[in-house]
Coordinates of N, CA and C in Angstrom, one line a residue:
X416 N -4.1 -6.2 46.2 CA -3.3 -6.1 44.9 C -1.9 -6.8 45.2
X417 N -1.4 -7.3 44.2 CA -0.1 -8.0 44.3 C 1.1 -7.1 43.9
X418 N 0.8 -5.9 43.5 CA 1.9 -5.0 43.2 C 2.5 -5.2 41.8
X419 N 1.8 -5.9 41.0 CA 2.3 -6.1 39.6 C 2.0 -4.9 38.7
X420 N 1.0 -4.1 39.0 CA 0.7 -2.9 38.2 C -0.1 -3.4 36.9
X421 N -0.1 -2.5 36.0 CA -0.7 -2.8 34.7 C 0.1 -3.8 33.9
X422 N -0.5 -4.8 33.4 CA 0.2 -5.8 32.6 C -0.2 -7.2 32.8
X423 N -1.4 -7.3 33.4 CA -1.9 -8.7 33.6 C -1.4 -9.4 34.8
X424 N -1.2 -10.7 34.7 CA -0.8 -11.6 35.8 C 0.7 -11.7 36.0
X425 N 1.5 -11.0 35.1 CA 2.9 -11.0 35.3 C 3.5 -12.3 34.7
X426 N 2.8 -13.0 33.9 CA 3.3 -14.2 33.2 C 4.1 -13.8 32.0
X427 N 5.1 -14.6 31.7 CA 5.8 -14.4 30.4 C 6.8 -13.2 30.5
X428 N 7.1 -12.7 31.6 CA 8.0 -11.6 31.6 C 9.5 -12.1 31.7
X429 N 10.3 -11.6 30.9 CA 11.7 -11.9 30.9 C 12.1 -13.2 30.3
X430 N 11.2 -13.8 29.6 CA 11.5 -15.1 28.9 C 12.1 -14.9 27.6
X431 N 12.2 -15.9 26.8 CA 12.8 -15.8 25.5 C 11.9 -14.9 24.6
X432 N 12.5 -14.0 23.9 CA 11.8 -13.1 23.0 C 11.5 -13.8 21.7
X433 N 10.4 -13.4 21.1 CA 10.1 -14.0 19.7 C 11.0 -13.3 18.7
X434 N 11.3 -14.0 17.7 CA 12.1 -13.3 16.6 C 11.3 -12.3 15.9
X435 N 11.9 -11.1 15.8 CA 11.3 -10.0 15.1 C 12.1 -9.6 13.9
X436 N 11.5 -9.4 12.8 CA 12.2 -9.0 11.6 C 12.8 -7.6 11.7
X437 N 14.0 -7.4 11.4 CA 14.6 -6.1 11.5 C 14.3 -5.3 10.3
X438 N 13.7 -4.2 10.5 CA 13.3 -3.3 9.4 C 14.4 -2.3 9.0
X439 N 14.8 -2.3 7.8 CA 15.8 -1.4 7.4 C 15.5 -0.6 6.1
X440 N 15.8 0.6 6.0 CA 15.7 1.4 4.8 C 14.2 1.5 4.3
X441 N 13.3 1.5 5.3 CA 11.9 1.6 4.8 C 11.6 3.0 4.3
X442 N 12.4 3.9 4.5 CA 12.2 5.3 4.0 C 12.2 5.2 2.5
X443 N 13.0 4.3 1.9 CA 13.0 4.1 0.5 C 11.7 3.8 -0.1
X444 N 10.9 3.0 0.6 CA 9.6 2.7 0.1 C 8.6 3.8 0.0
X445 N 8.8 4.9 0.8 CA 7.9 6.0 0.8 C 8.0 6.8 -0.5
X446 N 9.2 6.9 -1.0 CA 9.4 7.9 -2.1 C 10.0 7.3 -3.4
X447 N 10.4 6.0 -3.3 CA 11.1 5.4 -4.5 C 10.2 5.1 -5.6
X448 N 10.5 5.6 -6.8 CA 9.6 5.2 -7.9 C 9.7 3.8 -8.3
X449 N 8.6 3.2 -8.7 CA 8.6 1.8 -9.1 C 9.1 1.7 -10.6
X450 N 10.0 0.8 -10.8 CA 10.6 0.6 -12.1 C 9.5 0.1 -13.1
X451 N 9.5 0.5 -14.3 CA 8.6 0.0 -15.3 C 7.2 0.3 -15.0
X452 N 6.9 1.5 -14.6 CA 5.5 1.9 -14.2 C 4.6 1.7 -15.4
X453 N 5.1 1.8 -16.6 CA 4.2 1.7 -17.8 C 3.5 0.4 -17.8
X454 N 4.0 -0.7 -17.2 CA 3.4 -2.0 -17.3 C 2.3 -2.2 -16.3
X455 N 2.2 -1.2 -15.3 CA 1.1 -1.3 -14.3 C -0.1 -0.6 -14.7
X456 N -1.3 -1.0 -14.2 CA -2.5 -0.2 -14.5 C -2.5 1.0 -13.5
X457 N -3.6 1.8 -13.6 CA -3.7 3.0 -12.9 C -3.9 2.8 -11.4
X458 N -4.4 1.6 -11.0 CA -4.6 1.3 -9.6 C -3.4 1.3 -8.8
X459 N -2.2 1.1 -9.4 CA -0.9 1.1 -8.7 C -0.2 2.4 -8.7
X460 N -0.9 3.4 -9.2 CA -0.3 4.8 -9.3 C 0.0 5.4 -8.0
X461 N -0.8 5.0 -6.9 CA -0.6 5.6 -5.6 C 0.8 5.3 -5.0
X462 N 1.5 4.3 -5.5 CA 2.8 4.0 -5.0 C 3.9 4.6 -5.8
X463 N 3.6 5.5 -6.8 CA 4.6 6.0 -7.7 C 5.5 6.9 -7.0
X464 N 5.1 8.1 -6.6 CA 6.0 9.1 -6.0 C 5.2 10.0 -5.0
X465 N 5.4 9.8 -3.7 CA 4.8 10.6 -2.7 C 5.4 12.0 -2.7
X466 N 6.7 12.1 -2.9 CA 7.4 13.4 -2.9 C 6.8 14.3 -4.0
X467 N 6.6 13.7 -5.2 CA 6.1 14.5 -6.3 C 4.7 15.1 -6.0
X468 N 3.9 14.3 -5.3 CA 2.5 14.7 -5.0 C 2.6 15.9 -4.0
X469 N 3.5 15.7 -3.0 CA 3.6 16.8 -2.0 C 4.2 18.1 -2.6
X470 N 5.1 17.9 -3.5 CA 5.6 19.1 -4.2 C 4.6 19.8 -5.0
X471 N 3.8 19.0 -5.7 CA 2.7 19.6 -6.5 C 1.7 20.3 -5.6
X472 N 1.4 19.7 -4.4 CA 0.5 20.4 -3.5 C 1.1 21.7 -3.0
X473 N 2.4 21.8 -2.9 CA 3.1 23.0 -2.5 C 3.3 24.0 -3.7
X474 N 2.9 23.6 -4.9 CA 3.0 24.6 -6.0 C 4.2 24.4 -6.9
X475 N 5.0 23.3 -6.7 CA 6.2 23.1 -7.5 C 5.8 22.5 -8.8
X476 N 6.4 23.1 -9.9 CA 6.1 22.6 -11.2 C 7.1 21.6 -11.7
X477 N 8.3 21.8 -11.5 CA 9.4 21.0 -12.0 C 10.3 20.6 -10.9
X478 N 10.7 19.3 -10.8 CA 11.5 18.8 -9.7 C 12.8 18.2 -10.2
X479 N 13.9 18.6 -9.6 CA 15.2 18.0 -10.0 C 15.3 16.6 -9.4
X480 N 16.1 15.8 -10.1 CA 16.3 14.4 -9.6 C 17.0 14.3 -8.3
X481 N 17.7 15.3 -7.9 CA 18.5 15.3 -6.7 C 17.6 15.6 -5.4
X482 N 16.4 16.1 -5.7 CA 15.5 16.5 -4.6 C 15.0 15.3 -3.8
X483 N 14.8 14.1 -4.5 CA 14.2 13.0 -3.8 C 15.1 12.5 -2.6
X484 N 16.3 12.3 -2.9 CA 17.2 11.8 -1.8 C 17.3 12.8 -0.7
X485 N 17.4 14.1 -1.0 CA 17.5 15.2 0.0 C 16.2 15.2 0.9
X486 N 15.1 15.2 0.2 CA 13.8 15.2 0.9 C 13.7 14.0 1.8
X487 N 14.1 12.8 1.3 CA 14.0 11.6 2.1 C 14.8 11.7 3.4
X488 N 16.0 12.3 3.3 CA 16.9 12.5 4.5 C 16.3 13.5 5.5
X489 N 15.7 14.6 5.0 CA 15.1 15.6 5.9 C 13.8 14.9 6.5
X490 N 13.0 14.2 5.8 CA 11.9 13.5 6.3 C 12.2 12.5 7.4
X491 N 13.3 11.8 7.2 CA 13.7 10.8 8.1 C 14.2 11.4 9.5
X492 N 14.9 12.5 9.4 CA 15.4 13.2 10.6 C 14.2 13.8 11.3
X493 N 13.2 14.4 10.6 CA 12.0 15.0 11.2 C 11.2 13.9 12.0
X494 N 11.0 12.8 11.3 CA 10.2 11.7 11.9 C 10.9 11.1 13.1
X495 N 12.2 10.9 13.0 CA 13.0 10.4 14.1 C 12.8 11.3 15.4
X496 N 12.9 12.6 15.2 CA 12.7 13.5 16.3 C 11.3 13.4 16.9
X497 N 10.3 13.5 16.1 CA 8.9 13.4 16.5 C 8.6 12.1 17.2
X498 N 9.1 11.0 16.7 CA 8.8 9.7 17.2 C 9.5 9.5 18.6
X499 N 10.8 10.0 18.6 CA 11.5 9.9 19.9 C 10.8 10.7 21.0
X500 N 10.3 11.9 20.7 CA 9.6 12.6 21.7 C 8.3 12.0 22.1
X501 N 7.6 11.5 21.1 CA 6.3 10.8 21.4 C 6.5 9.6 22.3
X502 N 7.5 8.8 22.0 CA 7.8 7.6 22.8 C 8.2 8.0 24.2
X503 N 8.9 9.1 24.3 CA 9.3 9.6 25.7 C 8.0 10.0 26.5
X504 N 7.1 10.6 25.9 CA 5.8 10.9 26.6 C 5.1 9.7 26.9
X505 N 5.1 8.7 26.0 CA 4.4 7.4 26.3 C 5.1 6.7 27.5
X506 N 6.4 6.6 27.5 CA 7.1 5.9 28.5 C 6.9 6.6 29.9
X507 N 6.9 7.9 29.9 CA 6.7 8.7 31.1 C 5.3 8.4 31.7
X508 N 4.3 8.2 30.8 CA 3.0 7.8 31.3 C 2.8 6.4 31.6
X509 N 3.9 5.6 31.5 CA 3.9 4.1 31.8 C 2.9 3.4 30.9
X510 N 2.8 3.8 29.7 CA 2.0 3.1 28.7 C 2.8 2.4 27.6
X511 N 2.2 1.5 26.9 CA 2.9 0.9 25.8 C 2.4 1.3 24.4
X512 N 1.3 2.1 24.4 CA 0.7 2.5 23.2 C 0.9 4.0 23.0
X513 N 1.5 4.4 21.9 CA 1.6 5.8 21.6 C 0.3 6.3 21.1
X514 N -0.2 7.4 21.8 CA -1.5 7.9 21.4 C -1.3 9.2 20.6
X515 N -2.4 9.6 20.0 CA -2.4 10.8 19.2 C -1.9 12.0 20.0
X516 N -2.3 12.1 21.3 CA -1.9 13.2 22.1 C -0.4 13.2 22.4
X517 N 0.2 12.0 22.4 CA 1.7 12.0 22.6 C 2.3 12.7 21.4
X518 N 1.8 12.4 20.2 CA 2.4 13.0 19.0 C 2.1 14.5 18.9
X519 N 0.9 14.9 19.4 CA 0.5 16.3 19.4 C 1.5 17.1 20.3
X520 N 1.7 16.5 21.5 CA 2.7 17.1 22.5 C 4.1 17.2 21.9
X521 N 4.5 16.1 21.3 CA 5.9 16.1 20.7 C 6.0 17.2 19.6
X522 N 5.0 17.3 18.8 CA 5.0 18.4 17.7 C 5.0 19.8 18.4
X523 N 4.2 19.9 19.4 CA 4.1 21.2 20.1 C 5.5 21.6 20.7
X524 N 6.2 20.6 21.2 CA 7.5 20.8 21.8 C 8.5 21.3 20.8
X525 N 8.3 20.8 19.6 CA 9.3 21.2 18.5 C 8.8 22.5 17.8
X526 N 7.7 23.1 18.3 CA 7.2 24.4 17.7 C 6.3 24.2 16.6
X527 N 5.7 23.1 16.4 CA 4.7 22.8 15.3 C 3.4 22.4 15.9
X528 N 2.6 23.3 16.4 CA 1.4 23.0 17.0 C 0.4 22.4 16.0
X529 N -0.3 21.3 16.4 CA -1.2 20.7 15.5 C -2.6 20.7 16.2
X530 N -3.6 21.2 15.5 CA -4.9 21.3 16.1 C -5.8 20.2 15.5
X531 N -6.8 19.8 16.3 CA -7.8 18.9 15.9 C -7.7 17.5 16.4
X532 N -6.7 17.2 17.3 CA -6.5 15.9 17.8 C -6.5 15.9 19.3
X533 N -7.1 16.9 19.9 CA -7.2 17.0 21.4 C -6.1 17.9 21.9
X534 N -6.3 18.3 23.1 CA -5.4 19.2 23.9 C -5.2 20.5 23.1

């Protein structure tokens, strides 16, 4: 063995990086209602409002307009914490792919045990 470890022949390391599009405010796409929804047919209804569907599943009948921005912020913080811990588990295992078990362990660490995905 040449001591390169996992990662192939070691070619292309440290060279010029490809340009990658910087993603910003994607959280808006999760919950933002589409303007002029009346002009769309029912096949586009799945993009209308995810927060409203989650609230309905939780038994909420009427939702204030201020809820959407607050929920968006809470969801963003929650996902940042889970993803940070998941990536930490992945890096510790010297992998580049985040597995379902990494997410399960990250959720378990924050006190939210998830069953059905191993471990």
